[in-house]
PDB file of C-alpha atoms in Angstrom:
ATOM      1  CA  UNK A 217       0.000   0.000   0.000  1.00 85.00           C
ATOM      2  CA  UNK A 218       2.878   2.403   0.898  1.00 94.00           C
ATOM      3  CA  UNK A 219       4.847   1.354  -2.123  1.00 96.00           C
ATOM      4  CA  UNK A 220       1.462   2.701  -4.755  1.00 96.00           C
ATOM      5  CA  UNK A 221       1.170   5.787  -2.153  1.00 97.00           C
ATOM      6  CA  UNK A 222       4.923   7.046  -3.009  1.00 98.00           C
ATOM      7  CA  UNK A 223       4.581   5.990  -6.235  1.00 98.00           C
ATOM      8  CA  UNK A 224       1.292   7.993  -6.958  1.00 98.00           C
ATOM      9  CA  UNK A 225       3.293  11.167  -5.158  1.00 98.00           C
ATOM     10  CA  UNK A 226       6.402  11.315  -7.109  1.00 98.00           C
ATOM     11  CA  UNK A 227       4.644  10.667 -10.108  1.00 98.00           C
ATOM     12  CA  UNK A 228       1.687  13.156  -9.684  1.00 98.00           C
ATOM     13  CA  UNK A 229       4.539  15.484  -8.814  1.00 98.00           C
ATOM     14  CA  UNK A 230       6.635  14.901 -11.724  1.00 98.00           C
ATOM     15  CA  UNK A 231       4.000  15.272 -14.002  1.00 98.00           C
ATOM     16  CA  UNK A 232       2.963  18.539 -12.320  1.00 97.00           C
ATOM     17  CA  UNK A 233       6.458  19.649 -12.815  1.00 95.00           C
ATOM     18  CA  UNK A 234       6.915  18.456 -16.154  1.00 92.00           C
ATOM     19  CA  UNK A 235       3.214  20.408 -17.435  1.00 93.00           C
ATOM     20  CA  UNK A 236       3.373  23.650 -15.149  1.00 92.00           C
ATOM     21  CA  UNK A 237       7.270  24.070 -14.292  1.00 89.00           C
ATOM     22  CA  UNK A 238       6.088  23.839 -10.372  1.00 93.00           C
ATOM     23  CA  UNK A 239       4.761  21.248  -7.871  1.00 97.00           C
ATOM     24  CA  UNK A 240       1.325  22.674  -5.932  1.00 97.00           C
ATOM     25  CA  UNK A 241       1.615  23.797  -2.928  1.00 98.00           C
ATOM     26  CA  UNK A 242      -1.565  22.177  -2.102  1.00 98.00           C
ATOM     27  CA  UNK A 243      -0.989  19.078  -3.294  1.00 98.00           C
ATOM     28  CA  UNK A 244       2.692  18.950  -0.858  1.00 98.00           C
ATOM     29  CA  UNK A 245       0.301  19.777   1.950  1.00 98.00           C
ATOM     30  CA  UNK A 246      -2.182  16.971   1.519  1.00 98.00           C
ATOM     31  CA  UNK A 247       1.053  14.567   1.144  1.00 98.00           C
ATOM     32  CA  UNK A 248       1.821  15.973   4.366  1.00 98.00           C
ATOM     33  CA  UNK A 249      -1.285  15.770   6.091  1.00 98.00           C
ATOM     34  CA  UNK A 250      -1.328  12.255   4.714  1.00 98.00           C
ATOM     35  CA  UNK A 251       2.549  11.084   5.846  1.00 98.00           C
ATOM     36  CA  UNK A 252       1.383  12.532   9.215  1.00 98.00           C
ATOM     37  CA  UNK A 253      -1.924  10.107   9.632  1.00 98.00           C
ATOM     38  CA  UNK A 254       0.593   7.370   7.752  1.00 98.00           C
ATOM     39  CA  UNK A 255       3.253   7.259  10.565  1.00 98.00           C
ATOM     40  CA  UNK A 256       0.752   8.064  13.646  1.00 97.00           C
ATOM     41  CA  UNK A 257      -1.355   5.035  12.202  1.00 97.00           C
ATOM     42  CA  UNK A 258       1.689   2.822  12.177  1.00 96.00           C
ATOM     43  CA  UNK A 259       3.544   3.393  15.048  1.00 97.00           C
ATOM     44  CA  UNK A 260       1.357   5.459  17.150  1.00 96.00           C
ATOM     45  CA  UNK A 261       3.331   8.243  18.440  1.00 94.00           C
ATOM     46  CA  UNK A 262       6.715   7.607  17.721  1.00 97.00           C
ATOM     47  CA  UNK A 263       5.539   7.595  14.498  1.00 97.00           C
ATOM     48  CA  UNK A 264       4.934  11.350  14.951  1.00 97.00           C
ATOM     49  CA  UNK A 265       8.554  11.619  15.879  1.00 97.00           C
ATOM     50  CA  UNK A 266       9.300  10.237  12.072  1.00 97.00           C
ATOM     51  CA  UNK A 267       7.200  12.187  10.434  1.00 98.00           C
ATOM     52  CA  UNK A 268       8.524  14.923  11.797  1.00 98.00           C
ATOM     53  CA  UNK A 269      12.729  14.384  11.264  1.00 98.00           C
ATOM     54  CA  UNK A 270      11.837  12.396   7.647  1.00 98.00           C
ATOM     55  CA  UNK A 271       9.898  15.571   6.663  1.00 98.00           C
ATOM     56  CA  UNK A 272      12.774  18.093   8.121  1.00 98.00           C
ATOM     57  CA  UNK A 273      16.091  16.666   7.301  1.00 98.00           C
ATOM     58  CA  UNK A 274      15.995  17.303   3.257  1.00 98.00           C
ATOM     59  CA  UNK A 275      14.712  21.172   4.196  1.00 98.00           C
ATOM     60  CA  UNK A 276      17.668  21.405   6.336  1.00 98.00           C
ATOM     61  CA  UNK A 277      20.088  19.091   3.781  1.00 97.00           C
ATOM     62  CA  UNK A 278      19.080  20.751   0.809  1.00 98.00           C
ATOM     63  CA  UNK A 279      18.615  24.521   1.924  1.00 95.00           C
ATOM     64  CA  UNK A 280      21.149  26.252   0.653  1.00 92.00           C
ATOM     65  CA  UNK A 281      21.023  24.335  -2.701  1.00 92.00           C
ATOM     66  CA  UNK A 282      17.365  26.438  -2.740  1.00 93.00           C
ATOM     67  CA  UNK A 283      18.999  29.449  -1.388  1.00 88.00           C
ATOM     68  CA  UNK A 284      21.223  29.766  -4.706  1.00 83.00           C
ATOM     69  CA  UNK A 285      18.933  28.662  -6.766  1.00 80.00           C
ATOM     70  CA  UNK A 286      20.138  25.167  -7.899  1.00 84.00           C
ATOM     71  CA  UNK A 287      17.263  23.431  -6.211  1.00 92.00           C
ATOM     72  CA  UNK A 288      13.361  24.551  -6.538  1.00 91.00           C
ATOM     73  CA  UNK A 289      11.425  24.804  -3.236  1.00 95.00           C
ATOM     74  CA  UNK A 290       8.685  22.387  -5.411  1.00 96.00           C
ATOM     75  CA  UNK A 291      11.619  19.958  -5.154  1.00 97.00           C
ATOM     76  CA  UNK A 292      13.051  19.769  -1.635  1.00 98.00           C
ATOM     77  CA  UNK A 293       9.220  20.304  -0.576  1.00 98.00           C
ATOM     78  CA  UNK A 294       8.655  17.108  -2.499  1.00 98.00           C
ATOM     79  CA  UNK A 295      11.505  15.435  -0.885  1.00 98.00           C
ATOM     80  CA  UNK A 296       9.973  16.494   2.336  1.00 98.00           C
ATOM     81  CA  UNK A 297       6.643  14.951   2.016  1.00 98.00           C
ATOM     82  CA  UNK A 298       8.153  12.054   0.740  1.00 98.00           C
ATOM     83  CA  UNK A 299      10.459  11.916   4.046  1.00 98.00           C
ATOM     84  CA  UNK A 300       7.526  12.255   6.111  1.00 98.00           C
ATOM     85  CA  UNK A 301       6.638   8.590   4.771  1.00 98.00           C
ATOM     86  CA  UNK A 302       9.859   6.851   5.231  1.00 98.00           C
ATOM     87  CA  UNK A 303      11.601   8.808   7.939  1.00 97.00           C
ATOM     88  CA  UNK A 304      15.018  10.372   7.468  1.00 98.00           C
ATOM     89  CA  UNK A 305      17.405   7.449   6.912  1.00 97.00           C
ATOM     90  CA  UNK A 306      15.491   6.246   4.075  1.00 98.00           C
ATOM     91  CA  UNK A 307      14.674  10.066   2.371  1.00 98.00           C
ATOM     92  CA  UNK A 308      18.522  10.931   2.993  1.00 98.00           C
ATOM     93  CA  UNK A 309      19.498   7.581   0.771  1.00 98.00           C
ATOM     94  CA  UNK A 310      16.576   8.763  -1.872  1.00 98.00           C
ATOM     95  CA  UNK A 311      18.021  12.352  -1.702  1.00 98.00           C
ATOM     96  CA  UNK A 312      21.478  10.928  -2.606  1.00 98.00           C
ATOM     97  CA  UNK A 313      19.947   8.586  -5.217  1.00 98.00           C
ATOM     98  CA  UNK A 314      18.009  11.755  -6.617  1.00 98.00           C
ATOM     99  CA  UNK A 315      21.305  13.680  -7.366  1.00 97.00           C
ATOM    100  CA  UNK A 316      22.998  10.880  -8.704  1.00 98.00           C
ATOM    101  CA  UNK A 317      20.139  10.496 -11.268  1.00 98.00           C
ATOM    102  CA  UNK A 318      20.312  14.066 -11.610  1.00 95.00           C
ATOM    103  CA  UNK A 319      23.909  13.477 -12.462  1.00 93.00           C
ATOM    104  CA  UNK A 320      23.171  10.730 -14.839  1.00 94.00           C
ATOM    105  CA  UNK A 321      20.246  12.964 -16.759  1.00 92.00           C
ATOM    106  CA  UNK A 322      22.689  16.033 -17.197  1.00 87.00           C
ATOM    107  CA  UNK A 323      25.518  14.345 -18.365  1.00 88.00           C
ATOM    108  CA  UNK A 324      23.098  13.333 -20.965  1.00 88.00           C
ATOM    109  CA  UNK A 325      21.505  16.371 -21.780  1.00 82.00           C
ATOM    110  CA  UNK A 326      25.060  17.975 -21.974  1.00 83.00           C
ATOM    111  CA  UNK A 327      26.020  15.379 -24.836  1.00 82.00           C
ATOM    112  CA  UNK A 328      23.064  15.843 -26.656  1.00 81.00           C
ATOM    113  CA  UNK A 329      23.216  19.579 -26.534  1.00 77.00           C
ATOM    114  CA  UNK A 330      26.692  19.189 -27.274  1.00 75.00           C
ATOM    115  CA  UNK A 331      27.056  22.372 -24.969  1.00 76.00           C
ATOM    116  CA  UNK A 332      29.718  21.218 -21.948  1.00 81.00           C
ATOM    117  CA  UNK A 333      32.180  23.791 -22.430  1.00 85.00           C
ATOM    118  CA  UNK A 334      29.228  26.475 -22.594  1.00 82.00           C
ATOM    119  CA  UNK A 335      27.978  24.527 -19.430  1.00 79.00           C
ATOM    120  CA  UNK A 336      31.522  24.963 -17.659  1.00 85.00           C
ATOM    121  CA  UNK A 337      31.724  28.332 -18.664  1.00 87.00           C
ATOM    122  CA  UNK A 338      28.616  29.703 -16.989  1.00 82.00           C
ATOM    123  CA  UNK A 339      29.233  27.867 -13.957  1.00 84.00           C
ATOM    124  CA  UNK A 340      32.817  29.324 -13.352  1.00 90.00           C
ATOM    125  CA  UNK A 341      31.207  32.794 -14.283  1.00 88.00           C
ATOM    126  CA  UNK A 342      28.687  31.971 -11.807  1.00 85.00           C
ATOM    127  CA  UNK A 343      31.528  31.204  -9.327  1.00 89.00           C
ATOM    128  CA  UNK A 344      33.274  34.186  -9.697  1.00 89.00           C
ATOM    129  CA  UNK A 345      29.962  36.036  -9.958  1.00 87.00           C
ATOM    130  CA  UNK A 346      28.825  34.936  -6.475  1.00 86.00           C
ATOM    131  CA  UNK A 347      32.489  35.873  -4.658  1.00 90.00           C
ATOM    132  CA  UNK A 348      32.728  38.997  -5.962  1.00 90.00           C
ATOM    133  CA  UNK A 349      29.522  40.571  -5.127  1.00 89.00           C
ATOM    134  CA  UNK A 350      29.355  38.304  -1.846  1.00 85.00           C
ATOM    135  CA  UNK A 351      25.896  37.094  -1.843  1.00 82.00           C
ATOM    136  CA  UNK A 352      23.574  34.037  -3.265  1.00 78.00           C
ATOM    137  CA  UNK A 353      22.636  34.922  -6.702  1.00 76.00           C
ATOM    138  CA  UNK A 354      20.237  32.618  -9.064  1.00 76.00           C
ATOM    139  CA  UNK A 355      21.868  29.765 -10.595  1.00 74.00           C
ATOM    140  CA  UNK A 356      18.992  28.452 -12.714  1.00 67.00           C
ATOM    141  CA  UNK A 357      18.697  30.108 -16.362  1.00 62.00           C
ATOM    142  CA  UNK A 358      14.866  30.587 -16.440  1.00 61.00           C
ATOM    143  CA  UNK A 359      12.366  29.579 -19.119  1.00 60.00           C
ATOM    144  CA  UNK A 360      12.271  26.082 -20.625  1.00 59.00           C
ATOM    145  CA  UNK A 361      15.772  25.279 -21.465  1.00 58.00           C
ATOM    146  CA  UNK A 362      16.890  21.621 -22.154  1.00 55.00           C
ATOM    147  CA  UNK A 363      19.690  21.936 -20.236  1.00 55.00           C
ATOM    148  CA  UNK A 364      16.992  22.983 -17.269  1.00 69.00           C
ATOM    149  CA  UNK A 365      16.209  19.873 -14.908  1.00 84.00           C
ATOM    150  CA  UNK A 366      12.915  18.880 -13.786  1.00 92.00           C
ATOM    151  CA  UNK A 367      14.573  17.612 -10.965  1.00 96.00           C
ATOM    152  CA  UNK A 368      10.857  15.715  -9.677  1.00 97.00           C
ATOM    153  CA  UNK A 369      12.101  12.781 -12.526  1.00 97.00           C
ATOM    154  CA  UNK A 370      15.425  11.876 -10.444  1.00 98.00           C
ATOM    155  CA  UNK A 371      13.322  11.807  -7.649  1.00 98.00           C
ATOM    156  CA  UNK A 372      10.849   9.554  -9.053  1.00 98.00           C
ATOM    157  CA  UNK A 373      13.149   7.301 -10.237  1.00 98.00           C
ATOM    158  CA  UNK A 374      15.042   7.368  -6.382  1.00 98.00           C
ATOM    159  CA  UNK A 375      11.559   6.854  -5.490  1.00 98.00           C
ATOM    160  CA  UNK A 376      11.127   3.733  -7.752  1.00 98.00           C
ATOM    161  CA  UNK A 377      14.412   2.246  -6.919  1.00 97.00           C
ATOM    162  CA  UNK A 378      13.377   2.229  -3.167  1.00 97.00           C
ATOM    163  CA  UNK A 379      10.265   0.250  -3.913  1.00 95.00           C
ATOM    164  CA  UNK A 380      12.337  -2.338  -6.176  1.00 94.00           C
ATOM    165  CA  UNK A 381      14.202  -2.765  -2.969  1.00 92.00           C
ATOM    166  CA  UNK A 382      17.260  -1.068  -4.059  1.00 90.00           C
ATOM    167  CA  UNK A 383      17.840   0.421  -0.849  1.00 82.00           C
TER     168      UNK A 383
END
């Protein structure tokens, strides 16, 4: 039952993501309210307890990925719903998982595009953009660029891998 529960989130997510370019805000709080009545159901309330650190630890992992704009608030939101579900040892292995697919999916874009030195490029810019003026400033090139990440599909796929038993 949990197994078609995190399946249906990640993929309703992705999809989202994928068709509007952002994850509802209401739809994260009803996978919320959900993991919540999922973990006090099953273990009472210690289960509370794991809602509660699943649901926190990829805010507090991932924050300053968000804070420079390399990771949407749809996403780590996302991760954090998901976390309420299966508590934070198992969503810190599907956050790892996640960026390695992530990895994986822009390596591939990148030879497809043909575009790594271009990638390079703007990233040491970005670098030297962010020391000099001493502040977070936007990473992600807005509009729909293939070299843009809907970065719901790695977690999916984490997602999947955890209910193949993968970890």
């Amino acid at each position: 039952m949990i197994s078609c529960i995190l399946v249906s989130i990640a993929s309703i997510a992705a999809v989202m993501d994928l068709v509007r370019e952002r994850i509802d805000n209401h739809f994260i709080a009803a996978c919320w309210i959900l993991g919540a009545g999922y973990q006090a159901g099953s273990h009472g309330f210690e289960g509370i307890g794991l809602f509660l650190t699943g649901s926190v630890v990829p805010i507090v992992l991932l924050y300053l990925l968000f804070r420079f704009r390399m990771l949407g608030a749809g996403d780590i939101k996302l991760l954090s719903a998901i976390g309420g579900f299966v508590g934070p040892i198992i969503i810190s292995k599907c956050i790892v998982l996640s960026f390695i697919f992530g990895a994986l999916l822009s390596i591939g874009f990148i030879c497809v595009c043909g575009n790594l030195t271009a990638r390079l490029l703007y990233f040491t810019n970005y670098i030297n953009r962010v020391i000099t003026v001493k502040k977070a400033l936007p990473y992600y090139l807005p509009g729909k660029r293939m070299e843009n990440i809907h970065f719901s599909i790695p977690i999916l796929m984490a997602v999947l891998m955890h209910i193949g038993g993968f970890y």
